[in-house]
Coordinates of C-alpha atoms and ligand atoms in Angstrom, one line a residue:
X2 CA -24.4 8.7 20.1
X3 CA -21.3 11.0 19.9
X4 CA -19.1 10.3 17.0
X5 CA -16.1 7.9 18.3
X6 CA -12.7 9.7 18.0
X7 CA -9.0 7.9 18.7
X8 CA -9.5 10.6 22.0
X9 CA -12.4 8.8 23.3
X10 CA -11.4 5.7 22.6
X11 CA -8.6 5.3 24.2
X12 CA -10.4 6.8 27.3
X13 CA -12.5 3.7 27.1
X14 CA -9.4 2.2 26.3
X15 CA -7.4 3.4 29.9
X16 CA -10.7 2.6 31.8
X17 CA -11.2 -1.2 30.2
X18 CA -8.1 -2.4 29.0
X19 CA -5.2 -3.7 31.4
X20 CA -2.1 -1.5 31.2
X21 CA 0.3 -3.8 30.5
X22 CA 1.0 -1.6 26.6
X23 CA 1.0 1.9 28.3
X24 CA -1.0 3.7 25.9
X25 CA -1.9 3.2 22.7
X26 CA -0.8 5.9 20.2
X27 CA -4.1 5.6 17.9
X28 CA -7.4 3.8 17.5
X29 CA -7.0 2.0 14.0
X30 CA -10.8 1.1 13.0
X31 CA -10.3 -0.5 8.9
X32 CA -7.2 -1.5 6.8
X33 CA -7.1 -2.0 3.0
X34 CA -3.5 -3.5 1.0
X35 CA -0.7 -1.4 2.7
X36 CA -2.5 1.1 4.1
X37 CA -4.9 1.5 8.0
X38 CA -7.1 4.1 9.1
X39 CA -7.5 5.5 12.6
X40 CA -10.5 6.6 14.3
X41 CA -10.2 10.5 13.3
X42 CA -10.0 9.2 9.9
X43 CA -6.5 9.5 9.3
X44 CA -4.5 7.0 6.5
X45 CA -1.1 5.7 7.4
X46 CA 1.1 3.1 5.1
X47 CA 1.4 0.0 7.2
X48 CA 5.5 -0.2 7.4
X49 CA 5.2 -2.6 10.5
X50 CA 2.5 -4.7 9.7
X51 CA 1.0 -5.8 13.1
X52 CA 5.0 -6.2 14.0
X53 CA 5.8 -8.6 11.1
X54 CA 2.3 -10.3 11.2
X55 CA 0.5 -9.1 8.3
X56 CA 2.3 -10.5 5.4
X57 CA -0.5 -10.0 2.7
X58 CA -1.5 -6.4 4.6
X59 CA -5.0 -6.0 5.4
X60 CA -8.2 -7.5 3.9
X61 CA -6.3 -9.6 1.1
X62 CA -9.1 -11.0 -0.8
X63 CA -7.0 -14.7 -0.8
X64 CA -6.9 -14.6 2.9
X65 CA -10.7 -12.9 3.3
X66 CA -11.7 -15.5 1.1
X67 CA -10.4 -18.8 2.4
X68 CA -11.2 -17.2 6.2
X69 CA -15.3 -16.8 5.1
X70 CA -15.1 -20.4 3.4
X71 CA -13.8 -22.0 6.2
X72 CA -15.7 -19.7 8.9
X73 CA -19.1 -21.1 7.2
X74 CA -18.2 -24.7 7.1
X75 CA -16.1 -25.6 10.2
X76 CA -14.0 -23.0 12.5
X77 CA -13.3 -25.5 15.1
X78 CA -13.2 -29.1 16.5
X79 CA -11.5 -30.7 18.9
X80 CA -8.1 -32.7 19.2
X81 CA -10.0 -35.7 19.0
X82 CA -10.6 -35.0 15.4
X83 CA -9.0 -34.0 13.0
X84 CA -9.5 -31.7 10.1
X85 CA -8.0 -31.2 6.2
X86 CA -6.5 -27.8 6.4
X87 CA -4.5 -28.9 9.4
X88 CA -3.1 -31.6 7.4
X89 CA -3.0 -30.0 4.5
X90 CA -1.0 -26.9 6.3
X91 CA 1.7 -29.2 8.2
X92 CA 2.4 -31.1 5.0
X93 CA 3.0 -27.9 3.3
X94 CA 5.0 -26.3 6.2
X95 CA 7.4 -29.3 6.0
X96 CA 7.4 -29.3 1.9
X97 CA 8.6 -25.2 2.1
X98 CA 11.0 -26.0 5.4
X99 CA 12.9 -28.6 3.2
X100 CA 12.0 -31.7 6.5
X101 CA 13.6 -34.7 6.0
X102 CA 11.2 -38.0 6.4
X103 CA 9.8 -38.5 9.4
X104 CA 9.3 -34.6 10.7
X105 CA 6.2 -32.7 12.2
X106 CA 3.9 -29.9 13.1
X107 CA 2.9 -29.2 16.1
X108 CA 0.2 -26.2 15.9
X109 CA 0.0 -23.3 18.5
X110 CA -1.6 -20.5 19.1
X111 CA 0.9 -17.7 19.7
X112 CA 4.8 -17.7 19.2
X113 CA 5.3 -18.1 22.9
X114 CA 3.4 -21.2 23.0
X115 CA 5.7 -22.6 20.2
X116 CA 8.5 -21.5 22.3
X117 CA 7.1 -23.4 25.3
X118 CA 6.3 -26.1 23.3
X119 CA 10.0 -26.2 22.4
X120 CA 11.2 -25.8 25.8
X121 CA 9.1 -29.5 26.7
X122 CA 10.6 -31.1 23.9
X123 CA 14.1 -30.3 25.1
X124 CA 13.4 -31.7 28.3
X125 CA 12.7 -35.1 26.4
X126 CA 15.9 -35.1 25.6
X127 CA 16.9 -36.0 29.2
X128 CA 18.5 -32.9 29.6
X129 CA 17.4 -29.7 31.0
X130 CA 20.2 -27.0 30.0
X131 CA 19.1 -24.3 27.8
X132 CA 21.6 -21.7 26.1
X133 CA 19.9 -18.6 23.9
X134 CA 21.6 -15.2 23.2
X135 CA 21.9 -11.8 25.1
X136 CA 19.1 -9.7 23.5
X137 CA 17.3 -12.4 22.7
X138 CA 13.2 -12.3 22.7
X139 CA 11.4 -15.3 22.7
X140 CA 8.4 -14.6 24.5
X141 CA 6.7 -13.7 27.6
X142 CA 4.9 -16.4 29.1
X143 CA 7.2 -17.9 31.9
X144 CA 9.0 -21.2 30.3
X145 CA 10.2 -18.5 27.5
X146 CA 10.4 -15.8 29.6
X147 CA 13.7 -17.2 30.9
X148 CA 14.9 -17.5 27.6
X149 CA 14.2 -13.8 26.9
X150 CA 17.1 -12.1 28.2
X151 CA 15.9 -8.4 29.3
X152 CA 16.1 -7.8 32.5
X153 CA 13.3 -5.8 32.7
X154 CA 11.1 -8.3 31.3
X155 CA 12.0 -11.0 34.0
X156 CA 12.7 -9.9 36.9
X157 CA 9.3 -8.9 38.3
X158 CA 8.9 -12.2 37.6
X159 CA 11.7 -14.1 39.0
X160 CA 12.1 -16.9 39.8
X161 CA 12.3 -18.4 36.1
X162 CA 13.1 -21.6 35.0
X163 CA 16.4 -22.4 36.1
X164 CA 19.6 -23.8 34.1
X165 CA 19.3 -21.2 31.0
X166 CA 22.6 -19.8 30.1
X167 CA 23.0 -16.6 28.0
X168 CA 26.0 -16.0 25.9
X169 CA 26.9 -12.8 23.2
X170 CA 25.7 -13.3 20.0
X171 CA 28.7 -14.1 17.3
X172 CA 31.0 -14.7 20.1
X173 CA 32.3 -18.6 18.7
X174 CA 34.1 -18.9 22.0
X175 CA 31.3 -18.2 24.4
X176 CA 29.2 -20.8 22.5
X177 CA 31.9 -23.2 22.7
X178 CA 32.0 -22.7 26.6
X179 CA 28.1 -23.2 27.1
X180 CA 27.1 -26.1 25.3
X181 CA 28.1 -29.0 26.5
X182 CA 26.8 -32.5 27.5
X183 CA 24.1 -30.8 30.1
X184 CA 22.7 -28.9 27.6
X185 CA 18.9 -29.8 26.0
X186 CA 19.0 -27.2 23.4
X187 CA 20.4 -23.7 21.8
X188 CA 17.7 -21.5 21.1
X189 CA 18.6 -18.6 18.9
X190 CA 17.3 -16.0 16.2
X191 CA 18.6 -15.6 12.8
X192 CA 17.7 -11.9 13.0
X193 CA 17.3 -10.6 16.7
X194 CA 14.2 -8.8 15.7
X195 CA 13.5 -7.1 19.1
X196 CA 16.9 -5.9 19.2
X197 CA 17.3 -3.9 16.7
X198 CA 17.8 -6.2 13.9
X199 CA 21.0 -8.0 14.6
X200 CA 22.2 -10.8 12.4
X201 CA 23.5 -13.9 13.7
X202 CA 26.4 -14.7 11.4
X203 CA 25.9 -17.4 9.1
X204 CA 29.2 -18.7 10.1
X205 CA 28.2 -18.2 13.7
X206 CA 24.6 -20.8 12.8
X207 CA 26.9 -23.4 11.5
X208 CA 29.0 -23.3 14.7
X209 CA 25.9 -23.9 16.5
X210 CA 24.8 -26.3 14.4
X211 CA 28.3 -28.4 14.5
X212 CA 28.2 -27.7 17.9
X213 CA 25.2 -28.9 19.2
X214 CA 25.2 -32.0 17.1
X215 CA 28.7 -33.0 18.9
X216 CA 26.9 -32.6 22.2
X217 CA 23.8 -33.9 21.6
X218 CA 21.6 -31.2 22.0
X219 CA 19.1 -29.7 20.0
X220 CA 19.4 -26.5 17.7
X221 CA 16.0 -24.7 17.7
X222 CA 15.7 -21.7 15.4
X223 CA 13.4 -18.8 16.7
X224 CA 11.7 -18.0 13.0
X225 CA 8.3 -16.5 14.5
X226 CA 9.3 -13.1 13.2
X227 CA 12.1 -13.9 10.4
X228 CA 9.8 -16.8 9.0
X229 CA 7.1 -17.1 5.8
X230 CA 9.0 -15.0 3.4
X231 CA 10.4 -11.8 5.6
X232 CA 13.7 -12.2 5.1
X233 CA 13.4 -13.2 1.4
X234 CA 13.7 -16.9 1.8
X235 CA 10.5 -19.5 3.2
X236 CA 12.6 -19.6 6.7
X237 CA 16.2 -17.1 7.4
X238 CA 17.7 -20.4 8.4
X239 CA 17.7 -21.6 4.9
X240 CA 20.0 -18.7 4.2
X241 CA 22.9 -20.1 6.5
X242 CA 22.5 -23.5 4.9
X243 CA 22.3 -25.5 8.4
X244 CA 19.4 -28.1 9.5
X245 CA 18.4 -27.6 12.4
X246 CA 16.3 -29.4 15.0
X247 CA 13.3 -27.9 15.2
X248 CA 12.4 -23.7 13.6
X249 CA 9.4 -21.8 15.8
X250 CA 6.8 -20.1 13.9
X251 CA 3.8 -17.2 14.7
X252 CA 3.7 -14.6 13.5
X253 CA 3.6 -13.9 9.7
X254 CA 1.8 -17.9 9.1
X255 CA -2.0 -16.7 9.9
X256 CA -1.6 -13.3 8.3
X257 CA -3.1 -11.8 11.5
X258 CA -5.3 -15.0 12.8
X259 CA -3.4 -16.0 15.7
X260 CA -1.3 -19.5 15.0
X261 CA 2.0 -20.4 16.0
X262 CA 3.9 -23.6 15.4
X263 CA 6.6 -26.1 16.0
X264 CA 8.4 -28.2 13.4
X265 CA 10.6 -30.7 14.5
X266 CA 12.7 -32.0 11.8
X267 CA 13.1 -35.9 11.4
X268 CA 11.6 -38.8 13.5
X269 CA 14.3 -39.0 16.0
X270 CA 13.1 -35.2 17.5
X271 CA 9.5 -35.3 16.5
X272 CA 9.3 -38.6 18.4
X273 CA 10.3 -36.6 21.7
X274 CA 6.9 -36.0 22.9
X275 CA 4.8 -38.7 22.6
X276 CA 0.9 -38.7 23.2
X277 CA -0.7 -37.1 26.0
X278 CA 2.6 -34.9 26.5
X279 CA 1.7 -32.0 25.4
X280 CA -1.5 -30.3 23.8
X281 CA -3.8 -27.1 22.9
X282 CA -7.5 -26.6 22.8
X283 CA -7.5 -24.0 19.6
X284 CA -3.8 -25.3 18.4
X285 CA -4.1 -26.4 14.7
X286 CA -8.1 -25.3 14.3
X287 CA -9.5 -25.4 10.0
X288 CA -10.0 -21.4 10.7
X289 CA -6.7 -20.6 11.8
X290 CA -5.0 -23.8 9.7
X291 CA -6.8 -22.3 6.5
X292 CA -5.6 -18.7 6.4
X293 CA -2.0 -20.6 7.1
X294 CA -3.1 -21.9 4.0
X295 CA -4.0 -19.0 1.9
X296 CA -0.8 -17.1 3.3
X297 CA 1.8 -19.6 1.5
X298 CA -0.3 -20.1 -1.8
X299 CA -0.2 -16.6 -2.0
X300 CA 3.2 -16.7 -1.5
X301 CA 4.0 -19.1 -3.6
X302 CA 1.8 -17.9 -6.3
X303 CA 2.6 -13.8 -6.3
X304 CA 6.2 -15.0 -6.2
X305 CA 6.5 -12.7 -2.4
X306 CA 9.9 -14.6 -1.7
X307 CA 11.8 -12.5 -4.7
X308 CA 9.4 -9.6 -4.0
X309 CA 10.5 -9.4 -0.2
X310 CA 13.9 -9.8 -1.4
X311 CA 13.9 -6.4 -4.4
X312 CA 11.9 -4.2 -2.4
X313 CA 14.3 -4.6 0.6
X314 CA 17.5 -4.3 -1.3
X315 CA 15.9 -0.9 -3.0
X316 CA 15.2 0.1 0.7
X317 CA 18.8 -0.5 1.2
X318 CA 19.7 1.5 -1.8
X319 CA 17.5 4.5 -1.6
X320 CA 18.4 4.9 2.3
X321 CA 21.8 5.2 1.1
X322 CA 21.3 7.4 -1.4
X323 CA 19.5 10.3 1.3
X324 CA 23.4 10.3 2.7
X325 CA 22.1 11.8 5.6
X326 CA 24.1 12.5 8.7
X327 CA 21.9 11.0 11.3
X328 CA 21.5 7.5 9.1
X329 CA 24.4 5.1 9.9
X330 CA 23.1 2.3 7.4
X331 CA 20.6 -0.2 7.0
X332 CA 20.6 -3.5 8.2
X333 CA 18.5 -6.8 8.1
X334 CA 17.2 -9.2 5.4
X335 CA 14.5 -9.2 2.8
X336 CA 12.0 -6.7 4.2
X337 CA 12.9 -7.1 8.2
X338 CA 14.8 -3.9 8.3
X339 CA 16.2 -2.0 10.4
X340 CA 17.6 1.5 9.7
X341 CA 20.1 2.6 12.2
X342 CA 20.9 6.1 13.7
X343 CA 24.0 7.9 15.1
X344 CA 22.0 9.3 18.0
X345 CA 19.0 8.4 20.3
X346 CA 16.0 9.6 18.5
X347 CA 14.6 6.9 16.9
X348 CA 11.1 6.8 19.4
X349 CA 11.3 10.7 18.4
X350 CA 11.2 9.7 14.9
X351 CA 8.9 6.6 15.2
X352 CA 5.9 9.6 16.5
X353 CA 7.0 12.2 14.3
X354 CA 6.5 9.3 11.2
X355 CA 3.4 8.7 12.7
X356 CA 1.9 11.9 12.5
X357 CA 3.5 12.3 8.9
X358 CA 1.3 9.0 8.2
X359 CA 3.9 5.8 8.8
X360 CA 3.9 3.6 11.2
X361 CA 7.3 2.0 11.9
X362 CA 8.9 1.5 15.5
X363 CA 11.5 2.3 17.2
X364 CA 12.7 -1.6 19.2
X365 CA 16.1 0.5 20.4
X366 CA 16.8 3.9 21.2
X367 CA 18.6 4.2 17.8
X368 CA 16.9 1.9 15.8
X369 CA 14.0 2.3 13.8
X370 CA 12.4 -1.0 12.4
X371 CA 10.3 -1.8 9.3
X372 CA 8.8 -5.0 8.4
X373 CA 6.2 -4.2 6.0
X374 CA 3.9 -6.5 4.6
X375 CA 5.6 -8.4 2.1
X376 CA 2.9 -7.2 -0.8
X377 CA 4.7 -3.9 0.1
X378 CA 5.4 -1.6 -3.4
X379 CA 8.9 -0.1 -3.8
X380 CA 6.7 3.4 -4.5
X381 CA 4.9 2.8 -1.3
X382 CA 8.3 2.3 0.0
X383 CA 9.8 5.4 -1.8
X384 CA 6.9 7.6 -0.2
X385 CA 8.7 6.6 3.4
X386 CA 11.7 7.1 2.5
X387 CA 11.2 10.8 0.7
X388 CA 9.8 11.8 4.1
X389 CA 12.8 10.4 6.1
X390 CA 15.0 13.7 5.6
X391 CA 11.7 16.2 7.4
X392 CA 11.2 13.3 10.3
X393 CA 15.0 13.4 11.0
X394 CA 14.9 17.8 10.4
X395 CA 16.9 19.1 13.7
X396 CA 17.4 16.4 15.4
X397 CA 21.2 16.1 16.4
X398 CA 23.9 13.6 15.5
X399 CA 25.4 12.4 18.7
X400 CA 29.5 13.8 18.2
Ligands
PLP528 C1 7.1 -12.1 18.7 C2 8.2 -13.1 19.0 C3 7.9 -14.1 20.0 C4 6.7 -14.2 20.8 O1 5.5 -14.4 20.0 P1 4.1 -14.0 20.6 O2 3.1 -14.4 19.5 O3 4.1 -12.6 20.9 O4 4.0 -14.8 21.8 C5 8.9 -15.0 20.1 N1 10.1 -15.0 19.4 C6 10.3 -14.0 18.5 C7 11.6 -14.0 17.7 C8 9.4 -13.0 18.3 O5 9.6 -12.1 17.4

């Protein structure tokens, strides 16, 4: 047997795997804390985490642990059972989400199946107008597909679910235009993470909030990538001091064992759908519920909320600090980061960082994003952002 390099791998890989993710750009084979290795054998520090997914970066003996435990004594049953780390992870999903009485879980799989699940639950509202934002990304199967707002996402796939209006982020008066007494519910992101790392105002959530509660419509907050600790708080939503009606989840909650999950807050929206509405074979399993689990004890217990929250800020400051041309700033929250460009090199800079041993990504042409895991040291941190200056070397500001 020849010795498997990333090379003939990914040949495997173009002969095997559909082509819907163009090709891969290595063949990563072990990870260890911050840090993955690729099939040549080269090391590169983690500074996307599986895309915001592994929180406690790879092969965290908490998660490892509670994963073999539960792996040897129950991975799965079905819905007409129930299991203690289920219950035990919706109680403490509503505990850290600061639910009123009365709210629940519903478990998923994926982030796009907690969207869809969100999507049914506005329809029980009697009403089937849907608002989310321009640049939004909410997923890809077809329910949040039409939520998702670029183009070249849905229209191969047109047509979508109808009645879905998309307004500008921040714009107060466009929001005050499109909900109204049609609509089920506002679906929108704290951060936009896909793009670029754009902030909806705090100012702008309240609106929504205010809004939505005068129309009587539902206010769902997309936290599959700003949720569990990324932006420095449990959820980003916290950080605008609204309630809303229901947050999303994926993501960061199974630190890389796929789970997603709906929480309706109080009994008037988590009595919506009733039984036999809506349902999952794998939604909620003890594997899956159990590194959920391990992911906010560790949390909790490594104090990762004020970690995310240091490490970003010094990010912020040592960024700053390079004063180089090409850098505009840094935006984001907690350690969902994006550092911004004055010219359209960013997928330029996303290989050459690569090559140089970082992965980061590049969601816009002049935006490169980080969301390390949140274990993340500010040296490991500091090793990125010495190397910044010879990734950006000759590349031109745009005049
Ligand atoms: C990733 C993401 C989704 C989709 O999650 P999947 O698990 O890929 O289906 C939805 N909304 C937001 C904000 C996301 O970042």
């Amino acid at each position: 047997m020849p010795a498997m390099d990333n090379a003939t791998y990914l040949d495997r890989y173009a002969q095997s795997v559909m082509g819907v993710f163009g090709r891969p750009k290595a063949v990563l084979t072990r990870g260890d804390g911050c840090y993955v290795w690729d099939a040549d054998g080269n090391r590169y520090l983690d500074l996307l985490a599986g895309i915001a997914v592994n929180v406690l970066g790879h092969g965290h003996p908490a998660v490892v642990g509670a994963l073999c435990r539960q792996a040897a004594s129950l991975i799965h049953v079905s819905n007409f059972f129930a299991t203690p780390p289920q219950i035990e992870l919706a109680e403490r999903l509503l505990a850290v989400a600061g639910a009123p009485e009365g709210s629940a879980v519903f478990f998923a799989n994926s982030g796009t199946e907690a969207i869809e699940a969100a999507i049914k639950l506005s329809r029980r509202t009697g009403r089937t107008g849907l608002v989310a934002a321009e640049a939004a990304f909410h997923g890809r199967t077809t329910g949040a597909l039409a939520l998702t707002h670029k183009q070249a996402y849905r229209e191969p796939f047109a047509p979508l679910i109808p009645s879905v209006a998309h307004v500008p982020l921040n714009d107060e008066a466009a929001l005050r235009a499109a909900v109204g007494s049609d609509t089920g519910a506002l679906f929108l992101e704290p951060l936009q993470g896909e793009a670029g790392v754009i902030a909806a105002d705090p100012a702008y959530l309240r609106l929504a909030r205010e809004l939505t509660t005068a129309a009587g419509a539902l206010l769902i907050i997309d936290e599959i990538q700003t949720g569990v600790g990324r932006t420095g708080t449990w959820f980003a939503f916290q950080q605008a001091g609204i309630v809303p009606d229901a947050i999303t989840l994926a993501k960061g909650l199974g630190a890389g064992v796929p789970i997603g999950a709906l929480v309706t807050f109080g009994p008037h929206v988590s009595g919506l759908l009733t039984a036999g509405q809506h349902g999952t074979t794998f939604g909620g399993n003890p594997l899956a519920s159990a590194a959920g689990l391990a992911v906010l004890a560790t949390i909790e217990a490594d104090g990762l909320l004020a970690h995310a929250t240091s490490v970003g800020n010094h990010l912020v400051d040592s960024v700053a600090a390079l004063d180089h041309p090409l850098i505009t700033g840094v935006r984001g929250a907690g350690l969902l980061r994006a550092i911004t460009l004055s010219a359209d090199v960013a997928s330029v800079v996303a290989d050459r960082a690569l090559a140089a041993g970082f992965i980061i990504n590049a969601p816009t042409p002049d935006v490169l994003r980080l969301a390390p895991p949140l274990v993340i040291t500010t040296v490991q941190v500091d090793s990125f952002v010495t190397a910044l200056p010879t990734l950006l070397d000759g590349l031109e500001p745009t005049s």
